[in-house]
Short mmCIF file of C-alpha atoms in Angstrom, two decimals:
data_model
loop_
_atom_site.label_atom_id
_atom_site.label_comp_id
_atom_site.label_asym_id
_atom_site.label_seq_id
_atom_site.Cartn_x
_atom_site.Cartn_y
_atom_site.Cartn_z
CA GLN A 1 0.00 0.00 0.00
CA ARG A 2 2.83 2.38 0.80
CA ALA A 3 4.56 1.53 -2.47
CA VAL A 4 1.44 2.36 -4.46
CA ALA A 5 1.04 5.62 -2.54
CA ASN A 6 4.64 6.49 -3.46
CA CYS A 7 3.85 5.97 -7.16
CA PHE A 8 0.64 8.02 -7.23
CA PRO A 9 2.15 11.54 -7.18
CA GLY A 10 3.98 11.02 -10.47
CA LEU A 11 1.09 9.22 -12.14
CA VAL A 12 -1.62 11.66 -11.08
CA ALA A 13 0.10 14.60 -12.74
CA SER A 14 -0.62 13.17 -16.19
CA LEU A 15 -4.35 12.55 -15.58
CA PRO A 16 -7.03 14.96 -16.79
CA GLN A 17 -8.79 16.90 -14.02
CA GLU A 18 -12.01 14.88 -14.35
CA ALA A 19 -10.12 11.65 -13.75
CA LYS A 20 -8.34 13.15 -10.74
CA ASP A 21 -11.62 14.27 -9.20
CA ALA A 22 -13.20 10.87 -9.83
CA LEU A 23 -10.22 9.10 -8.30
CA VAL A 24 -10.33 11.29 -5.19
CA ALA A 25 -14.08 10.68 -4.81
CA ARG A 26 -13.65 6.92 -5.16
CA LEU A 27 -10.74 6.74 -2.71
CA LEU A 28 -12.55 8.92 -0.21
CA ARG A 29 -15.67 6.77 -0.46
CA THR A 30 -13.64 3.60 0.03
CA ALA A 31 -11.71 5.09 2.94
CA LEU A 32 -14.91 5.98 4.74
CA GLN A 33 -17.27 3.20 3.65
CA GLY A 34 -15.00 0.24 2.94
CA GLU A 35 -16.11 -2.92 4.69
CA ARG A 36 -12.64 -4.24 5.49
CA PHE A 37 -9.82 -2.57 7.40
CA ALA A 38 -7.40 -3.25 4.52
CA ASP A 39 -9.73 -1.46 2.08
CA ARG A 40 -10.01 1.61 4.28
CA ARG A 41 -6.27 1.75 5.01
CA GLY A 42 -5.32 1.23 1.36
CA ALA A 43 -7.71 3.97 0.29
CA GLY A 44 -6.16 6.27 2.91
CA PHE A 45 -2.71 5.65 1.47
CA GLY A 46 -4.03 6.15 -2.05
CA LEU A 47 -5.79 9.36 -1.09
CA ALA A 48 -2.61 10.73 0.45
CA GLY A 49 -0.60 9.84 -2.66
CA VAL A 50 -3.13 11.44 -4.97
CA VAL A 51 -3.26 14.61 -2.86
CA LYS A 52 0.52 14.81 -2.94
CA GLY A 53 0.42 14.50 -6.73
CA MET A 54 -2.41 17.01 -7.20
CA GLY A 55 -0.97 19.51 -4.80
CA PHE A 56 -1.86 20.59 -1.30
CA SER A 57 -4.80 22.67 -2.53
CA ALA A 58 -6.62 19.44 -3.46
CA LEU A 59 -7.49 18.97 0.22
CA LYS A 60 -9.77 21.98 0.11
CA ALA A 61 -10.78 21.92 -3.55
CA ASN A 62 -12.08 18.36 -3.31
CA GLY A 63 -13.65 18.76 0.13
CA ILE A 64 -11.44 16.05 1.58
CA MET A 65 -10.95 17.62 5.00
CA ASP A 66 -14.66 18.41 5.33
CA ALA A 67 -15.58 14.81 4.45
CA LEU A 68 -13.07 13.40 6.92
CA LYS A 69 -14.31 15.73 9.67
CA GLU A 70 -17.89 14.70 9.00
CA ALA A 71 -16.90 11.02 9.17
CA VAL A 72 -15.07 11.44 12.47
CA GLU A 73 -18.16 13.08 13.93
CA ASP A 74 -20.48 10.28 12.71
CA GLU A 75 -21.35 8.53 15.97
CA LYS A 76 -23.24 5.70 14.23
CA ASP A 77 -20.60 4.47 11.79
CA THR A 78 -17.42 3.13 13.41
CA ASN A 79 -15.96 2.19 10.02
CA ALA A 80 -16.26 5.80 8.86
CA ARG A 81 -14.57 7.09 12.01
CA GLU A 82 -11.77 4.55 11.72
CA GLY A 83 -11.36 5.24 7.99
CA ALA A 84 -11.13 8.98 8.57
CA LEU A 85 -8.45 8.47 11.21
CA LEU A 86 -6.52 6.16 8.89
CA ALA A 87 -6.73 8.82 6.18
CA PHE A 88 -5.42 11.46 8.62
CA GLU A 89 -2.54 9.14 9.48
CA CYS A 90 -1.66 8.59 5.83
CA LEU A 91 -1.94 12.29 4.98
CA CYS A 92 0.39 13.14 7.87
CA GLU A 93 2.87 10.50 6.77
CA ARG A 94 2.84 11.31 3.04
CA LEU A 95 2.55 15.10 3.14
CA GLY A 96 4.80 15.60 6.16
CA ARG A 97 5.35 19.23 7.06
CA LEU A 98 2.90 20.40 4.40
CA PHE A 99 0.09 18.90 6.48
CA GLU A 100 1.10 20.76 9.67
CA PRO A 101 -1.42 23.62 9.25
CA TYR A 102 -4.22 21.04 9.44
CA VAL A 103 -2.89 19.39 12.59
CA THR A 104 -4.37 22.11 14.79
CA LYS A 105 -7.73 21.57 13.10
CA ILE A 106 -7.75 17.78 13.50
CA LEU A 107 -6.25 17.64 17.01
CA PRO A 108 -9.60 18.11 18.82
CA MET A 109 -11.11 15.34 16.69
CA LEU A 110 -8.20 13.04 17.48
CA LEU A 111 -8.56 13.67 21.20
CA VAL A 112 -12.26 12.81 21.09
CA CYS A 113 -11.48 9.60 19.20
CA PHE A 114 -9.01 8.50 21.90
CA GLY A 115 -12.05 8.16 24.14
CA ASP A 116 -14.20 6.33 21.59
CA GLY A 117 -16.14 3.31 22.81
CA HIS A 118 -14.92 1.11 19.95
CA ALA A 119 -11.38 -0.24 20.18
CA PRO A 120 -10.56 -0.04 16.44
CA VAL A 121 -11.30 3.70 16.49
CA ARG A 122 -9.29 4.27 19.68
CA ASP A 123 -6.29 2.38 18.39
#
């Protein structure tokens, strides 16, 4: 999964904008609604790789941060909460210092998730 995420930045640059937007939408949907942990984690890595290839502005332009925030706040869907946290992890890992401005925005959400009643979300 990490290897694929490393390849995405170079590949995404050659895609037309429509294909980029569709890819982001599909990865975001899989990250938040995937049935298996591996699907959600892989989509998180893919999403981070695509964002790195599209540029940092893709986070806002594609509504990625808003979708992840909404998923973390969804009290009914543990898979969505876990998927959003996995995506945050992958974005932090792949974007590094570029993601730092968002850390202050996601920190309150992370703290709430540390007290979540479901172990996969807490971990």
